[in-house]
Amino acid sequence: MAAMAPGGSGSGGGGVNPFLSDSDEDDDEVAATKERRAGLRLGSGSGLDPGSADSLSPQDPVALGSSARPGLPGEALAAAVALGGCGETPARLSIDAIAAQLLRDQYLLTALELHTELLESGRELPRLRDYFSNPGNFERQSGTPPGMGAPGIPGAAGVGGAGGREPSTTSGGGQLNRAGSISTLDSLDFARYSDDGNRETDERVAVLEFELRKAKETIQALRANLTKAAEHEVPLQERKNYKSSPEIQEPIKPLEKRALNFLVNEFLLKNNYKLTSITFSDENDDQDFELWDDVGLNIPKPPDLLQLYRDFGNHQVAGKDLVDVASGVEEDELEALTPVLGSLPPSLETPQTVENSLLVQKLEDKISLLNSEKWSLMEQIRRLESEMDFLKNEHFTIPVVCDSVQPSLDHKDSEDSGQNPVINSSDKQKDQDIHLSKSDEVDSTIPKENFPNSVPRREKEEMPSSSPSSKNIVHFDKPNRKLSPAFHQALLSFCRMSADSRLGSEVSRIADSEKSVMLMLGRCLPHIVPNVLLAKREELIPLILCTACLHPEPKERDQLLHILFNLIKRPDDEQRQMILTGCVAFARHVGPTRVEAELLPQCWEQINHKYPERRLLVAESCGALAPYLPKEIRSSLVLSMLQQMLMEDKADLVREAVIKSLGIIMGYIDDPDKYQQGFELLLSALGDPSERVVSATHQVFLPAYAAWTTELGNLQSHLIPTLLNKIEKLLREGEHGLDEHKLHMYLSALQSLIPSLFALVLQNAPFSSKAKLHGEVPQIEVTRFPRPMSPLQDVSTIIGSREQLAVLLQLYDYQLEHEGTTGWETLLWVVNQLLPQLIEIVGKINVTSTACVHEFSRFFWRLCRTFGKIFTNTKVKPQFQEILRLSEENIGNGVLTKATVPIYATGVLTCYIQEEDRKLLVGFLEDVMTLLSLSHAPLDSLKASFVELGANPAYHELLLTVLWYGVVHTSALVRCTAARMFELLVKGVNETLVAQRVVPALITLSSDPEISVRIATIPAFGTIMETVIQRELLERVKMQLASFLEDPQYQDQYSLHTEIIKTFGRVGPNAEPRFRDEFVIPHLHKLALVNNLQIVDSKRLDIATHLFEAYSALSCCFISEDLMVNHFLPGLRCLRTDMEHLSPEHEVILSSMIKECEQKVENKTVQEPQGSMSIAASLVSEDTKTKFLNKMGQLTTSGAMLANVFQRKK
């Protein structure tokens, strides 16, 4: 009986998977309960054979009443049988008790039938449901009967031989091997049978999994049978020869022949005997040499022939001597067991070794568990010894009274097993008891007579010492009774205490030192975590971390950290922050070696996890742990992990976190060899398709990398020049199509490097040694620097402090203003190399590319604002002015028509907005407008300047001042240019300025003596009709346009008619509907009639082409029936007449347009008599649609595209 105790107790304290779902944990608890009950039956003291079926036979009522645990189904059934044997009426058994008995005796089909009938009647039994939904209960590979230990394995009876016990995965012969593809860590359902799970779906999945397992078992059984049959199949004639001639070698079996054939063919192929191999295959045409499974099922493939030959000499025939093996719990034996098991020779690897290796692994786990328990027990023994010595020294009397916490053991067992004594003490006032108890899991192999002295001296010295006098000894009142110790024990056995389970043993022994507390937490936390709600699991983080920090066992620490990283299935932002905070605290406590050995592997395991939240946790952990890792690991393993995630991860959030962690790594890396790898990562990050990743690159990664580059001296020698060269290469290759995305990528990177460049200039200035903080520190203006994208781009952060920056700026301005740049190498590089190269690049970009002009304008604006006003006035402006000399020569070589003009105007001259700066900008734009107009040069550079400046309302007044200068200029060319510039300005200017400044200027120009100036005002008038909603303004513009069309002096003005038609086609779809219906369409009809009479074919075709474009745009708009019949269709017919003679391809399109319009008119005429819609309703709907189109027309989107929504689908 005593020898069985460790096995029973050990099985209850086995390892538990901390990541099972709630229902799986319930299954484990059920299994543990059944094992506990089996242990109770073993220890009942009835003298029955534990493995026999008589464990449920009638027992002595007295023994049953004194030792059986109440409330357990098996014992209840035994009690009922006992009562029945005495002639009394048996009590009615509950269904749960019947189910428990069926499962215990392995009547699984009967139990399944009972479960099905209960389900159909609506009375589901939780015990049966949990049993049949647990995959681990059915995956049996070998049919060892329950209660039978594995033969030939020492200790099997103690591990799995409990009689009447439900087979568990710890039994030797009845080992249940899980199928690898059934349930892995990633496929476990953490929400199964949880509060928010779907019960019906889970039960259906459980049924399907059960069916799949049964099918796999059938396949496995068939394979084993086939292989076995093939192994023993020997031809009849060969068997006869073997019997008649014993000296003949045993004939080769078919399976052996096929295996050797396969190996021979493999050898031939590997050594290039291809023809021989082909011949060999032909001679064995009944065998497939491509597939090893063709040899035999369930047979592992042996090594090749060469390996077998080389290994031949190492094999020796093992003798069959039998050796008696004894087992104990001495430390040396326990520590030596694992190497012995692991050093078995390879020659013993037979097909049974797979099962044996699993058993060995489980025994090793059990050894580890017993080791930890042994330490705890020895600590308690030491405490008991010290207290006993203390009491003896104080001359206390120690009568022995047994104190039991095992109600299932009788008096005899308690005496034999060496129960702990209760030490009674008495003084002058009262008698007191001191109960000193130790764990019930003391290994029975320790001799009882010298048990307190059996702890080795070395282990005693390693235990933490604590003086008994430092502890408060608890005294209990001793009753003045004369009861025997046996009676006391039997009486106390009726207290329902549970110390024979894992949890009971933990509860019964209270830790009294830090080490024992850590050991207890290490054992209990894996069982606690799965039963805590997911939403509250972060509350366990402090416990897990403290235990992982202080636990003495590396394996337990690894398990706890694994729990930490898998604590929450999909941790949200707050939960991840909590876990990261814990990881950093752990790293600070344990140091870099343990961080590398224990924390980093957890990150590596989850680098490809299916949930992005878990990969996000890995990416954030790499950055958070960077300061606490060895420097070699930072620049190798961690950098490689982050690089892999940046290249392969598809989630934007994960790559964003990777970039931030890379930035942190760049702040700690000190290996110059990794500089180029960092630059490649920077380019990859800048080219990422996600805006989040690019933004994180500019905010974190690029500033950190720039700081390292500055330390290495590569900022001016490599990083900035490389980016500039890439921009120049793009411009050279992009003559026919510039990749604006890449240009933006490189230029934005340069823009983010400006603060680092300025900090480098300040730190390497001649006055840097004089910059001392003493006295009153000057204040830095709030607007001195552009607003940084992140704190890492703040110059004061790069320098060190705002006070230090203020002192440096004061010396910087003084040096530039009074002493110059002599000997200032870093600033001279900016002036002599960077600025000229940038200005040269600016001259190469396409001036019509609004995006490029805007990017370079922002870059120069930030550069000038960062380096200051003095630097801009003395170093930047002179270089631009040298190139943009306002002379006829520069107009001839095209400098004024390049992008240099708008970038200088919008990027350099707008940096500072004092009065003298505004005057300089106004004068520059007036001069450019004058020179370009007088020289008949393209106006693209001036238009680009107006578009860029017009985007900022602060410059509208300034631009109107420039245009008014053109309105009153003496040259008609300049006035004509000013009129065309108004068209660009109207769209962004508010209606007040349009009414007060724009319309008066345009009306002045519309009465200009020069006809070209008047014609140039028409696009601007059209834009006003398109964007303004004030009726008074619209009427004034309408009158002015009507004067152009109806005044006889303009009847033969071909260029005026062309400009008006183009303007109508551009603004018609978006203009106010009344203006379009009453003015635009009727006048287009008139212009089409006039064009029929045009004599000059070139002019007639030109106007007809513009009319065709205008009608095409207007055809998408809603046009009333009257307007369609009276003006639109007649205008189209006139246009078709022109096109018949001048452009037949246009005539075909016009014919289809006319046909479509006529069909619309006919459909309306047919529908009206049918009463499908009244005329009033039709008018209302048309008016509503017209108003809607009017509102839509005020948007910046193309009106033609918007009007397509209302076009009838064919």
Tab-separated table of C-alpha atoms in Angstrom, residues 377-514:
chain	number	residue	atom	x	y	z
A	377	LEU	CA	9.698	18.273	1.667
A	378	MET	CA	13.307	18.488	2.774
A	379	GLU	CA	12.785	22.130	3.619
A	380	GLN	CA	9.837	21.173	5.797
A	381	ILE	CA	11.885	18.382	7.376
A	382	ARG	CA	14.616	20.848	8.214
A	383	ARG	CA	12.099	23.177	9.774
A	384	LEU	CA	10.599	20.341	11.805
A	385	GLU	CA	14.009	19.233	13.030
A	386	SER	CA	14.999	22.721	14.083
A	387	GLU	CA	11.755	23.236	15.951
A	388	MET	CA	12.028	19.855	17.634
A	389	ASP	CA	15.555	20.671	18.777
A	390	PHE	CA	14.335	24.002	20.032
A	391	LEU	CA	11.561	22.377	22.018
A	392	LYS	CA	13.904	19.731	23.451
A	393	ASN	CA	16.270	22.420	24.604
A	394	GLU	CA	13.409	24.118	26.410
A	395	HIS	CA	12.659	20.809	28.241
A	396	PHE	CA	9.238	20.311	26.738
A	397	THR	CA	7.601	16.922	26.975
A	398	ILE	CA	6.624	15.325	23.688
A	399	PRO	CA	3.878	12.712	23.969
A	400	VAL	CA	2.983	11.241	20.584
A	401	VAL	CA	-0.503	11.832	19.223
A	402	CYS	CA	-1.181	11.096	15.556
A	403	ASP	CA	-2.632	13.925	13.494
A	404	SER	CA	-4.106	12.851	10.180
A	405	VAL	CA	-5.093	14.734	7.091
A	406	GLN	CA	-5.899	11.546	5.215
A	407	PRO	CA	-9.364	10.423	6.273
A	408	SER	CA	-9.109	7.386	3.993
A	409	LEU	CA	-6.309	5.763	6.026
A	410	ASP	CA	-7.115	3.641	9.083
A	411	HIS	CA	-5.173	3.403	12.327
A	412	LYS	CA	-2.860	0.660	11.167
A	413	ASP	CA	-1.877	2.462	7.978
A	414	SER	CA	-1.205	5.670	9.838
A	415	GLU	CA	1.141	3.934	12.251
A	416	ASP	CA	2.963	2.076	9.461
A	417	SER	CA	3.377	5.150	7.269
A	418	GLY	CA	4.972	7.226	9.971
A	419	GLN	CA	2.417	9.965	10.530
A	420	ASN	CA	3.818	13.154	11.981
A	421	PRO	CA	3.590	13.445	15.757
A	422	VAL	CA	1.635	16.108	17.545
A	423	ILE	CA	3.924	17.648	20.071
A	424	ASN	CA	2.207	18.587	23.320
A	425	SER	CA	3.804	21.076	25.652
A	426	SER	CA	2.792	22.375	29.035
A	427	ASP	CA	3.915	25.208	31.254
A	428	LYS	CA	2.840	26.506	34.621
A	429	GLN	CA	-0.450	27.996	33.408
A	430	LYS	CA	-1.793	25.660	30.705
A	431	ASP	CA	-1.111	22.715	28.434
A	432	GLN	CA	-0.642	23.425	24.757
A	433	ASP	CA	-0.338	21.451	21.513
A	434	ILE	CA	1.999	22.213	18.666
A	435	HIS	CA	0.957	20.423	15.518
A	436	LEU	CA	3.860	19.989	13.175
A	437	SER	CA	2.677	18.476	9.906
A	438	LYS	CA	4.493	17.599	6.785
A	439	SER	CA	3.332	16.857	3.281
A	440	ASP	CA	1.474	13.640	2.605
A	441	GLU	CA	3.529	13.153	-0.512
A	442	VAL	CA	6.719	11.995	1.259
A	443	ASP	CA	8.249	9.235	-0.774
A	444	SER	CA	7.672	5.861	0.852
A	445	THR	CA	11.149	4.611	0.032
A	446	ILE	CA	12.708	6.812	2.737
A	447	PRO	CA	13.284	4.744	5.869
A	448	LYS	CA	10.745	5.641	8.509
A	449	GLU	CA	12.874	4.947	11.535
A	450	ASN	CA	15.516	7.492	10.597
A	451	PHE	CA	13.374	9.703	8.380
A	452	PRO	CA	14.197	13.040	10.075
A	453	ASN	CA	17.917	12.337	9.678
A	454	SER	CA	17.780	11.083	6.096
A	455	VAL	CA	18.439	14.441	4.446
A	456	PRO	CA	22.011	14.608	3.110
A	457	ARG	CA	24.238	17.126	4.867
A	458	ARG	CA	25.065	18.885	1.605
A	459	GLU	CA	21.402	19.505	0.887
A	460	LYS	CA	20.902	20.790	4.414
A	461	GLU	CA	23.673	23.317	3.903
A	462	GLU	CA	22.105	24.515	0.662
A	463	MET	CA	18.755	25.162	2.283
A	464	PRO	CA	18.060	28.732	3.423
A	465	SER	CA	18.548	28.912	7.162
A	466	SER	CA	16.054	30.473	9.493
A	467	SER	CA	16.224	30.495	13.237
A	468	PRO	CA	13.228	28.988	15.039
A	469	SER	CA	13.440	31.749	17.574
A	470	SER	CA	12.695	34.284	14.846
A	471	LYS	CA	9.302	32.652	14.199
A	472	ASN	CA	6.308	32.879	16.423
A	473	ILE	CA	5.552	29.361	17.613
A	474	VAL	CA	1.822	28.735	17.691
A	475	HIS	CA	0.404	27.065	20.801
A	476	PHE	CA	-2.953	25.298	20.939
A	477	ASP	CA	-5.009	24.394	23.981
A	478	LYS	CA	-4.721	20.742	24.945
A	479	PRO	CA	-7.973	19.131	26.086
A	480	ASN	CA	-7.895	17.478	29.489
A	481	ARG	CA	-8.943	14.110	28.076
A	482	LYS	CA	-7.544	10.582	28.083
A	483	LEU	CA	-8.354	9.461	24.551
A	484	SER	CA	-5.985	7.222	22.651
A	485	PRO	CA	-4.113	8.645	19.620
A	486	ALA	CA	-5.846	6.079	17.422
A	487	PHE	CA	-9.234	7.265	18.558
A	488	HIS	CA	-8.190	10.877	17.909
A	489	GLN	CA	-7.120	9.945	14.404
A	490	ALA	CA	-10.302	8.010	13.649
A	491	LEU	CA	-12.358	10.897	14.984
A	492	LEU	CA	-10.533	13.494	12.895
A	493	SER	CA	-10.930	11.334	9.786
A	494	PHE	CA	-14.524	12.524	9.563
A	495	CYS	CA	-13.323	16.071	8.761
A	496	ARG	CA	-13.729	16.429	5.012
A	497	MET	CA	-10.214	17.535	4.090
A	498	SER	CA	-8.577	16.822	0.732
A	499	ALA	CA	-4.804	16.526	0.775
A	500	ASP	CA	-4.528	13.683	-1.722
A	501	SER	CA	-5.052	15.860	-4.832
A	502	ARG	CA	-2.739	18.367	-6.478
A	503	LEU	CA	-4.666	21.339	-5.151
A	504	GLY	CA	-5.177	19.701	-1.760
A	505	SER	CA	-1.470	19.119	-1.347
A	506	GLU	CA	-0.748	22.752	-2.262
A	507	VAL	CA	-3.326	24.004	0.234
A	508	SER	CA	-2.147	21.720	3.040
A	509	ARG	CA	1.444	23.009	2.973
A	510	ILE	CA	1.953	26.725	3.467
A	511	ALA	CA	5.149	28.208	2.076
A	512	ASP	CA	7.433	29.749	4.673
A	513	SER	CA	10.243	31.113	2.501
A	514	GLU	CA	10.699	33.019	-0.753
